[in-house]
Coordinates of N, CA and C in Angstrom, one line a residue:
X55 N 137.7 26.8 306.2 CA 136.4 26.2 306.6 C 135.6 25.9 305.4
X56 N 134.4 24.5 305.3 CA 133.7 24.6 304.2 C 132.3 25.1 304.1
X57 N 132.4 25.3 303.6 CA 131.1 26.5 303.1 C 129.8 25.9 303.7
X58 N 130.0 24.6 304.0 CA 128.4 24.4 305.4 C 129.1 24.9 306.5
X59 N 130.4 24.8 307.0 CA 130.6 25.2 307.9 C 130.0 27.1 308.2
X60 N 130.6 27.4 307.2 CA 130.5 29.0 307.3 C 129.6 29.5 307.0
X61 N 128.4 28.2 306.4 CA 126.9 29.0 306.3 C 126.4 28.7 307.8
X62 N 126.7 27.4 308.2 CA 126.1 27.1 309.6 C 126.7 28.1 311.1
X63 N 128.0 29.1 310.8 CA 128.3 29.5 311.3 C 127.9 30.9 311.4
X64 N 128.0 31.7 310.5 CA 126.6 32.6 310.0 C 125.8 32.8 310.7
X65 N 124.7 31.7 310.1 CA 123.5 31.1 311.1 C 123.3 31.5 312.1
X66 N 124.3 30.7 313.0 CA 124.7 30.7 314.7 C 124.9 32.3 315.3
X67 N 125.3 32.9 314.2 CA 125.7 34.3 314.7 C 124.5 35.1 314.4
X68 N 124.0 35.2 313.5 CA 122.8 36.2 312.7 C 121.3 35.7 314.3
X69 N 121.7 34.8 314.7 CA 120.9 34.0 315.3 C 121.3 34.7 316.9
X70 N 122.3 34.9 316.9 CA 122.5 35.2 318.3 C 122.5 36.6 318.5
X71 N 122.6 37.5 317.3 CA 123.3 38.5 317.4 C 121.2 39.2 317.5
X72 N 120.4 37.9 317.1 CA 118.9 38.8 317.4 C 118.6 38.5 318.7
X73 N 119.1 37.6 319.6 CA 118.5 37.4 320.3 C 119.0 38.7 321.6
X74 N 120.5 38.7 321.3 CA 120.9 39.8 322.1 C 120.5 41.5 322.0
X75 N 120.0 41.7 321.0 CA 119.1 42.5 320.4 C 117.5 42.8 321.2
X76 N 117.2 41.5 321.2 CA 115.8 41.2 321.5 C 115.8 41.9 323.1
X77 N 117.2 41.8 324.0 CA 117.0 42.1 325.4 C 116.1 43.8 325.6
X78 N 115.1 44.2 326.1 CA 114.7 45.2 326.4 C 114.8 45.9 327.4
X79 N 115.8 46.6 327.5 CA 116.8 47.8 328.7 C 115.5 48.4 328.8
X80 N 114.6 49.1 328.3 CA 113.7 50.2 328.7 C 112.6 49.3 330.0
X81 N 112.6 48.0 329.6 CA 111.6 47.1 330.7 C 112.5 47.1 331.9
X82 N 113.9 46.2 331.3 CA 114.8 45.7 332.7 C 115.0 46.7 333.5
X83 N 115.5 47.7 332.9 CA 115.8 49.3 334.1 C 114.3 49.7 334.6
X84 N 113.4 49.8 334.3 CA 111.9 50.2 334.8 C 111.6 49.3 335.6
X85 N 111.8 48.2 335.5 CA 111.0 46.6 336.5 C 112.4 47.2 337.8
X86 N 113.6 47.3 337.8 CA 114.8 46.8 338.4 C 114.5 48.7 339.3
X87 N 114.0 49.5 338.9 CA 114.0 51.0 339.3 C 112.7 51.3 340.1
X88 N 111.5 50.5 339.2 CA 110.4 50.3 340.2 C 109.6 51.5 339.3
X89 N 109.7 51.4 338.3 CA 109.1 52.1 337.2 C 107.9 51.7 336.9
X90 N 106.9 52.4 336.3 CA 105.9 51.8 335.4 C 106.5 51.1 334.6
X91 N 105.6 50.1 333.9 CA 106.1 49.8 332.9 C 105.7 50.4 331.3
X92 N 107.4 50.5 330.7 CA 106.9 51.8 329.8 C 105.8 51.2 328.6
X93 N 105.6 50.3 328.5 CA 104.4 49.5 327.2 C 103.1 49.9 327.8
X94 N 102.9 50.5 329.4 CA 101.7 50.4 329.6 C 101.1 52.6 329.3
X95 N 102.2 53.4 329.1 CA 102.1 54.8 329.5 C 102.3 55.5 328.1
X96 N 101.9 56.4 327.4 CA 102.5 57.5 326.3 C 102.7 56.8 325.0
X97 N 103.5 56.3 324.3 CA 103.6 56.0 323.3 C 103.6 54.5 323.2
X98 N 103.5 54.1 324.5 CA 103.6 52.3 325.1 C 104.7 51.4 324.1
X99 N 105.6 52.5 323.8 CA 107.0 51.9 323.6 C 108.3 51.7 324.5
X100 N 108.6 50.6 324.2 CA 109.3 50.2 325.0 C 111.2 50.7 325.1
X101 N 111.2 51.8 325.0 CA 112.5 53.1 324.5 C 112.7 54.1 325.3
X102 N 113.7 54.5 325.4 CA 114.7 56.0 326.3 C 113.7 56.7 326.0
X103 N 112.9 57.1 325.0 CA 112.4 58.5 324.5 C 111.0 58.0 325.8
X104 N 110.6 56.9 325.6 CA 109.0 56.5 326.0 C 109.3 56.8 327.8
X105 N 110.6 56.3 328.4 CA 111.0 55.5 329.4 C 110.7 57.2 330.1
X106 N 112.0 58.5 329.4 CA 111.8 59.8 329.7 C 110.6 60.5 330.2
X107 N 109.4 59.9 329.6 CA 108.4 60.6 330.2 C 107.8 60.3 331.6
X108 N 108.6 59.2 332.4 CA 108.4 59.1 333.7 C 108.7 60.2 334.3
X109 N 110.2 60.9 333.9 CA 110.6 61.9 334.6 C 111.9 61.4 335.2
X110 N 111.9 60.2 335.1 CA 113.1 60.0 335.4 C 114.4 60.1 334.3
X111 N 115.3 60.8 334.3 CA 116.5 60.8 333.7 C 117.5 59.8 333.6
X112 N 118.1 59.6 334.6 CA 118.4 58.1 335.3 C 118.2 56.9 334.3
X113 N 116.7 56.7 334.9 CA 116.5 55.8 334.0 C 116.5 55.7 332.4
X114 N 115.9 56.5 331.8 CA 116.0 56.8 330.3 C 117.7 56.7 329.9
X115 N 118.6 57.6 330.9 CA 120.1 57.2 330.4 C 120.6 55.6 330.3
X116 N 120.4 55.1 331.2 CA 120.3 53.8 331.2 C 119.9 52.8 330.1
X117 N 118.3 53.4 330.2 CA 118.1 52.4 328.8 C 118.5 53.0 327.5
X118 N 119.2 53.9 327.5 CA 119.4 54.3 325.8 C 120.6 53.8 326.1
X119 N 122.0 53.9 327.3 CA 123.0 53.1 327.1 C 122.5 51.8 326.6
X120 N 121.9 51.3 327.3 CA 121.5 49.8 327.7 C 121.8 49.4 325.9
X121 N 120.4 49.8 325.5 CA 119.8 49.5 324.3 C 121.2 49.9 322.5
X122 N 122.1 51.0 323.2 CA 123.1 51.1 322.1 C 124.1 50.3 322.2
X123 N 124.2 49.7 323.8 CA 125.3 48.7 323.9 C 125.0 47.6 323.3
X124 N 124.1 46.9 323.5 CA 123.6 45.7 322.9 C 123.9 45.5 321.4
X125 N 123.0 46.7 320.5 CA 123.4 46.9 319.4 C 125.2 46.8 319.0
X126 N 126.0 47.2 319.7 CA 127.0 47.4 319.8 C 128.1 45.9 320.0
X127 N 127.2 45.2 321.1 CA 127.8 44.0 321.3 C 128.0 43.1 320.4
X128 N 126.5 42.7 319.7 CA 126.1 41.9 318.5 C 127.0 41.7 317.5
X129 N 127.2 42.9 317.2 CA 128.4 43.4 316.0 C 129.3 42.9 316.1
X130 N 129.9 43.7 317.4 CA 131.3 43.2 318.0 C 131.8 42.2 318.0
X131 N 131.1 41.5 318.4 CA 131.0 39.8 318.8 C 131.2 39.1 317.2
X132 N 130.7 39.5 315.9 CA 130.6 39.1 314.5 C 131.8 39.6 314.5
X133 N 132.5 40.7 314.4 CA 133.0 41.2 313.9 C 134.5 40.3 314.3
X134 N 134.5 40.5 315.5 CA 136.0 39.6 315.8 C 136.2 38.2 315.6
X135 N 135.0 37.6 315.6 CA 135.2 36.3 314.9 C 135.3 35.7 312.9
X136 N 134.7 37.0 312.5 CA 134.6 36.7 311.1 C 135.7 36.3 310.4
X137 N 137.4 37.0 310.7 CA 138.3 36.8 310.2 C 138.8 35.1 310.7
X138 N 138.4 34.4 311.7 CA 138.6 33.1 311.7 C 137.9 32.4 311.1
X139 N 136.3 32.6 310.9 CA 135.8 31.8 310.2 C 135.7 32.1 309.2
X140 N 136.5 32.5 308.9 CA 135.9 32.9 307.3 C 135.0 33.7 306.8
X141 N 134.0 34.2 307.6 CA 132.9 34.6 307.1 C 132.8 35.7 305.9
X142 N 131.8 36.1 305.5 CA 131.9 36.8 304.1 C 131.2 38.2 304.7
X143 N 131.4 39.1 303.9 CA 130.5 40.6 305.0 C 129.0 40.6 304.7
X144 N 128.4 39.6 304.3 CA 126.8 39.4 304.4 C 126.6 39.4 305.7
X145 N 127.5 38.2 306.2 CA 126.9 37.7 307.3 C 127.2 39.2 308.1
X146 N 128.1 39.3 308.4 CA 128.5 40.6 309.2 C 126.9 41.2 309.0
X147 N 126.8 42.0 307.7 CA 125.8 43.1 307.9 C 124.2 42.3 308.1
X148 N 124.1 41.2 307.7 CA 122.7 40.8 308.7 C 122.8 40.2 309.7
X149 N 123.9 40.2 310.2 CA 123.8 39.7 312.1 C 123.4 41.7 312.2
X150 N 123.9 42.2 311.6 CA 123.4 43.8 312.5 C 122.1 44.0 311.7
X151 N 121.5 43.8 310.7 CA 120.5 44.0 310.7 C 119.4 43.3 311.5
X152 N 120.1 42.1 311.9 CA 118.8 41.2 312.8 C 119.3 41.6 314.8
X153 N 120.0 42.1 314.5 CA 120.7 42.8 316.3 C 119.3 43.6 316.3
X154 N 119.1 44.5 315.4 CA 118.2 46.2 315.4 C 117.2 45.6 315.0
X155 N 116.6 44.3 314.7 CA 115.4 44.0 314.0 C 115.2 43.2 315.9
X156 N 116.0 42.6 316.5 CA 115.8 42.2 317.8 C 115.2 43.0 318.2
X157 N 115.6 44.4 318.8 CA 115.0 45.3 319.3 C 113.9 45.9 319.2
X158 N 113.3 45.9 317.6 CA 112.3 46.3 317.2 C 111.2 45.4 316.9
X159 N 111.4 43.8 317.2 CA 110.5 42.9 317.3 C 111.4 41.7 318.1
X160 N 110.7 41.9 319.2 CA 112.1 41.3 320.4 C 111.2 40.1 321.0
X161 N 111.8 38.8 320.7 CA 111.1 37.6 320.6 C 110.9 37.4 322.0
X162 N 111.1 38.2 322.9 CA 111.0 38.4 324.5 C 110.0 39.0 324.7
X163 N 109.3 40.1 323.9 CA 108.4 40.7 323.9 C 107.2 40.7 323.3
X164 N 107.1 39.4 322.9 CA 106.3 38.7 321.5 C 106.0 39.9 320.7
X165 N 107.5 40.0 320.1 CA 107.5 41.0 319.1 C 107.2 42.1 318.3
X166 N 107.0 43.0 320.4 CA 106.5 44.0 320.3 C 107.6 44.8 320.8
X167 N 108.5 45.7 319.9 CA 109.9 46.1 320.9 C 109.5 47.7 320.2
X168 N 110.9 48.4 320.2 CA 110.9 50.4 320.4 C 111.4 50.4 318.7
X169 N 111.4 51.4 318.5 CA 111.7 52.0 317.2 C 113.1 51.8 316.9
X170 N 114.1 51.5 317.8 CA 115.3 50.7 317.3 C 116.4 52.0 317.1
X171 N 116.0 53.1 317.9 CA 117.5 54.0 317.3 C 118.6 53.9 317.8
X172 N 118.4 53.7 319.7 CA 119.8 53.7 320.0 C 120.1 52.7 319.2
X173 N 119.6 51.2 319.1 CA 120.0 50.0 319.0 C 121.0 50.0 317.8
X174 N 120.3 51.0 316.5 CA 120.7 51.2 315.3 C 122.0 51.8 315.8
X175 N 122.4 53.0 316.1 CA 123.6 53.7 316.8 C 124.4 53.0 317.4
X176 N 124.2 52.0 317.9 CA 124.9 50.8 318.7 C 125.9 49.8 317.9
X177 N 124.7 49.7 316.2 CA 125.4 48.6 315.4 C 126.3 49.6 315.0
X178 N 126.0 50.4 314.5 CA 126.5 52.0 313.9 C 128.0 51.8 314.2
X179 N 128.6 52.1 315.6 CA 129.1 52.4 316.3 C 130.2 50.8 316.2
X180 N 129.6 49.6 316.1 CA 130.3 48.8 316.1 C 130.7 48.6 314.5
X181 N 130.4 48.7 313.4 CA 130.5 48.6 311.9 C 131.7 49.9 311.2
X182 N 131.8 51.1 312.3 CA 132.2 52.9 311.9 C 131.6 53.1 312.4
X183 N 132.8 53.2 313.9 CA 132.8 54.9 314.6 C 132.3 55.8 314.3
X184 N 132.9 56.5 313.4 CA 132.9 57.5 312.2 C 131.7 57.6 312.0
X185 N 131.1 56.7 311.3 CA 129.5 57.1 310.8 C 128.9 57.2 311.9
X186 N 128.8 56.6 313.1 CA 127.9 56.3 314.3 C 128.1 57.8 314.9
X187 N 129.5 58.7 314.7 CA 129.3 60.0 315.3 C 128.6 60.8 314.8
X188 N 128.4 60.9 313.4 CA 128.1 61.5 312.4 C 126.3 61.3 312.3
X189 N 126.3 60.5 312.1 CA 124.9 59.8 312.7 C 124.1 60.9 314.3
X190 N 125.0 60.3 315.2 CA 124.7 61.1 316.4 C 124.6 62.4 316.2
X191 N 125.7 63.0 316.0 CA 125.5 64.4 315.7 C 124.3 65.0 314.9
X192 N 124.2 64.1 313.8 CA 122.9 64.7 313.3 C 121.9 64.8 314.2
X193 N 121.3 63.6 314.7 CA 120.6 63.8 315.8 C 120.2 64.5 316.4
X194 N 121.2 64.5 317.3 CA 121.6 65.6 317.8 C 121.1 67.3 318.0
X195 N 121.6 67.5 316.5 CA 121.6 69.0 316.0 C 120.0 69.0 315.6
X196 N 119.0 68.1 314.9 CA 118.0 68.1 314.6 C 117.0 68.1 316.0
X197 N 117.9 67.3 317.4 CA 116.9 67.1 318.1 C 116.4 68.4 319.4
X198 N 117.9 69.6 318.8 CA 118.0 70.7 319.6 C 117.3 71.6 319.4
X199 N 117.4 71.5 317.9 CA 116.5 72.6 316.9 C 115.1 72.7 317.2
X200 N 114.6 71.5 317.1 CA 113.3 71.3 316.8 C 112.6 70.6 318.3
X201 N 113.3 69.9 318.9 CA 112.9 69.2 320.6 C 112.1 68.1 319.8
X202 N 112.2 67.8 318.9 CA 111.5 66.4 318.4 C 112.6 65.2 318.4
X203 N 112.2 64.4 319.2 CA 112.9 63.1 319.0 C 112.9 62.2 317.6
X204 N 111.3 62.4 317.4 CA 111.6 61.4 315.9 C 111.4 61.9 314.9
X205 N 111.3 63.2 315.0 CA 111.9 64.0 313.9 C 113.6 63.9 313.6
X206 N 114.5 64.1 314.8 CA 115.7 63.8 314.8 C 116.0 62.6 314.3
X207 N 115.1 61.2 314.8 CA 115.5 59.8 314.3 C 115.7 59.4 312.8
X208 N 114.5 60.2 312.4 CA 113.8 59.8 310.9 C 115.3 60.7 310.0
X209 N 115.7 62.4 310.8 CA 117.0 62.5 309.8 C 118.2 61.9 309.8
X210 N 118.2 61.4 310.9 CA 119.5 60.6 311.0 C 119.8 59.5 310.1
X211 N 118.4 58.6 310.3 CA 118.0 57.3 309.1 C 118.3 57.4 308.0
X212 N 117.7 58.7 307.5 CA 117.8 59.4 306.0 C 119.5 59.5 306.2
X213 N 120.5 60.4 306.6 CA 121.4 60.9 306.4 C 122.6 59.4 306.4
X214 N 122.2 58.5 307.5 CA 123.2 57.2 308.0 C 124.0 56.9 306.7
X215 N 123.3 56.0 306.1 CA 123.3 55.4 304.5 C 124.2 56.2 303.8
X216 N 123.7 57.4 303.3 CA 124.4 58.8 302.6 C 125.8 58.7 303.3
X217 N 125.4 59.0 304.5 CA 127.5 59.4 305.1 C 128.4 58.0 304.7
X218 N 127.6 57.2 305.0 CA 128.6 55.9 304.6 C 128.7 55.9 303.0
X219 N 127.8 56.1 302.3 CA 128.5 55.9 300.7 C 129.5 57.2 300.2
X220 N 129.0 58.5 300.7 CA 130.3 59.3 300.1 C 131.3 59.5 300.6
X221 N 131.3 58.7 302.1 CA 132.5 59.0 303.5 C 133.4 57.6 303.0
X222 N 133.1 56.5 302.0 CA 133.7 55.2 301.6 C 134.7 55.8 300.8
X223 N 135.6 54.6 300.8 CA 137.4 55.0 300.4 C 137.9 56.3 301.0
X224 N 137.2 57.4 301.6 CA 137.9 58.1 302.4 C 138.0 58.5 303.9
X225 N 136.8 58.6 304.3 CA 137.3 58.2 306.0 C 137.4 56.5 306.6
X226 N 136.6 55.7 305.5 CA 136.2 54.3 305.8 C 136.5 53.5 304.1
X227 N 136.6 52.1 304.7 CA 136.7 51.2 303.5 C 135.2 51.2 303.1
X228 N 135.0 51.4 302.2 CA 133.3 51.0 301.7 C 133.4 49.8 301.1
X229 N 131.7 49.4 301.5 CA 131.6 48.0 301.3 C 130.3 48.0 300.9
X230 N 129.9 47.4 299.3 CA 128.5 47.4 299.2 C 127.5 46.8 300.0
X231 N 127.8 45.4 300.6 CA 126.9 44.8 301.5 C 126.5 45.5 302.6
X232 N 127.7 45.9 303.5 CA 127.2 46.6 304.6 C 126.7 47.7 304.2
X233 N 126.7 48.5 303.3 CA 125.4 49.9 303.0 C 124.8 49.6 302.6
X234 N 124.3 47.8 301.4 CA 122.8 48.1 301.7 C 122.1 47.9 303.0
X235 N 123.4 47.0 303.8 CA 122.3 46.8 305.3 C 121.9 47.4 305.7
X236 N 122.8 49.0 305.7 CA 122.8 50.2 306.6 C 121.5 50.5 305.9
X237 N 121.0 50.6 304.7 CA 120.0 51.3 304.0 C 118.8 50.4 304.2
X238 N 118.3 49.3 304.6 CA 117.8 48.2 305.5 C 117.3 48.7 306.8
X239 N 118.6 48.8 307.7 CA 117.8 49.4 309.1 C 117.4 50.8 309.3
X240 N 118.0 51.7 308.2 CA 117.2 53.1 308.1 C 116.4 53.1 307.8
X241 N 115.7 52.1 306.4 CA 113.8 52.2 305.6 C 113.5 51.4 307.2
X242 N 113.8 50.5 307.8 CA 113.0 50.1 308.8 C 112.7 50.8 309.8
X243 N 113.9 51.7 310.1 CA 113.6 52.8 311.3 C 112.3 53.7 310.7
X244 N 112.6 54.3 309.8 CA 112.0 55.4 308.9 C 110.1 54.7 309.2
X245 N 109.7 53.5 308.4 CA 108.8 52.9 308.9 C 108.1 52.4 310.3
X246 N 109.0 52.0 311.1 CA 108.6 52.5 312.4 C 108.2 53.9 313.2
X247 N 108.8 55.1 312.2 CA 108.2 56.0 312.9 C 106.9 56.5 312.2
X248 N 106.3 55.8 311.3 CA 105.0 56.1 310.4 C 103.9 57.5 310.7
X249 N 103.5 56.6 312.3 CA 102.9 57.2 313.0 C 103.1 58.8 313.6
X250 N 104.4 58.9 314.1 CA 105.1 59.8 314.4 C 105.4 60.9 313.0
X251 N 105.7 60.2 311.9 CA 105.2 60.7 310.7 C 104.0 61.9 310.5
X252 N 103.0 61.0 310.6 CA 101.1 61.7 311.1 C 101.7 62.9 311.5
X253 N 102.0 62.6 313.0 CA 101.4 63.4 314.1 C 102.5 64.6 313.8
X254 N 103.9 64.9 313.0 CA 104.4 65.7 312.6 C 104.0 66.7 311.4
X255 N 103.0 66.0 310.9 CA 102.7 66.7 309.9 C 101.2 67.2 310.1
X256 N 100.6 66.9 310.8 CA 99.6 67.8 311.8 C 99.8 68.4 312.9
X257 N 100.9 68.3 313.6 CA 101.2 69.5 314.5 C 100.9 68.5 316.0
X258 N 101.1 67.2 316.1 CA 100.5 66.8 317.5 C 101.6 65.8 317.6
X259 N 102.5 66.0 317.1 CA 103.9 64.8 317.8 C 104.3 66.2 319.0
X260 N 104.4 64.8 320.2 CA 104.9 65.2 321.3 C 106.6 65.8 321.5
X261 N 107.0 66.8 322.2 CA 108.5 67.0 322.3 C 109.1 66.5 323.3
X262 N 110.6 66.3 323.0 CA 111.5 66.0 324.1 C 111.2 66.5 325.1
X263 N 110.5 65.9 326.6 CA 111.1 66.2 327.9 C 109.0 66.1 328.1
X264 N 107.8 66.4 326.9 CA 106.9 66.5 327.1 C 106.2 64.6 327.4
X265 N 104.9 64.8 327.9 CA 104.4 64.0 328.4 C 103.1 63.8 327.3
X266 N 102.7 62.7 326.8 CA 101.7 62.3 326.0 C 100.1 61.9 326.7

């Protein structure tokens, strides 16, 4: 293919891969469940963590599938076409940086969207398995310990990046482009939780399962 081809093809993908990003599972499951809607209650984000404090479970599973699938799709979709077109692994790693940038400024939502973790986990998950468990797990373990959600996000962010550069040539092929991406959507996650930041360091960020 010639290189307008494979820049215009790119394009097309980096392009699609935000819009599918942009879809917000935390609205569609709440509007389709008969939910408040979650931009109007608690952190008025539009996310699993925000959606939880209805009290419904259900729903929050939903939208954090919802929201990691997507992330997951975007990828996927780059990923199996790259080897036909040619593409180079730029494009790969910003069609996933602009999947999780959908999410977190979702042109559906006049680009007001959630902090982007599943979504992140989603690309995660389509780029290495491997990292995306490793990823989770931290999570995970941080979000048991402590019952803070974005306390959990913010280490995961931090750790994402790290597992992929020392986990390269041995559990995974490393590739510089796609870790700086990965290091891209973690300073953005990391910055989205700013605020959450605050309220951690004064004692007034809300916990898992609590109501704001």
């Amino acid at each position: 293919m010639s290189s307008a081809g494979v820049f215009f093809s790119s394009a097309a993908l980096i392009v699609l891969s935000y819009l599918i990003g942009s879809i917000s599972f935390a609205v569609l499951v709440s509007r389709c469940m008969g939910l408040q809607d979650p931009r109007s209650f608690g952190s008025r984000n539009p996310g699993a963590t925000n959606v939880l404090r209805t009290g419904n479970k259900t729903a929050a599973a939903l939208t954090l599938l919802g929201d990691a699938a997507k992330g997951w799709l975007a990828v996927w979709i780059v990923l199996r076409v790259a080897p036909h077109l040619q593409l180079p692994a730029l494009a790969i790693g910003l069609s996933a940086i602009a999947a999780f940038l959908g999410h977190v400024y979702p042109v559906f939502l006049r680009f007001k969207g959630g902090k982007g973790v599943a979504t992140a986990l989603g690309v995660l998950l389509a780029l290495q398995p491997w990292l995306a468990l490793a990823t989770a797990a931290t999570w995970l373990i941080v979000a048991y310990a402590t019952r803070y959600s974005s306390l959990a996000s913010i280490v995961a962010a931090i750790f994402a990046p790290l597992y992929y550069l020392f986990g390269g040539n041995i559990a995974w092929e490393f590739d510089t482009v796609i870790c700086l991406c990965i290091v891209v959507i973690s300073a953005v996650l990391i910055y989205r939780h700013h605020a959450n930041i605050g309220r951690l360091l004064t004692g007034k960020e809300s916990r898992i399962g609590g109501k704001k």
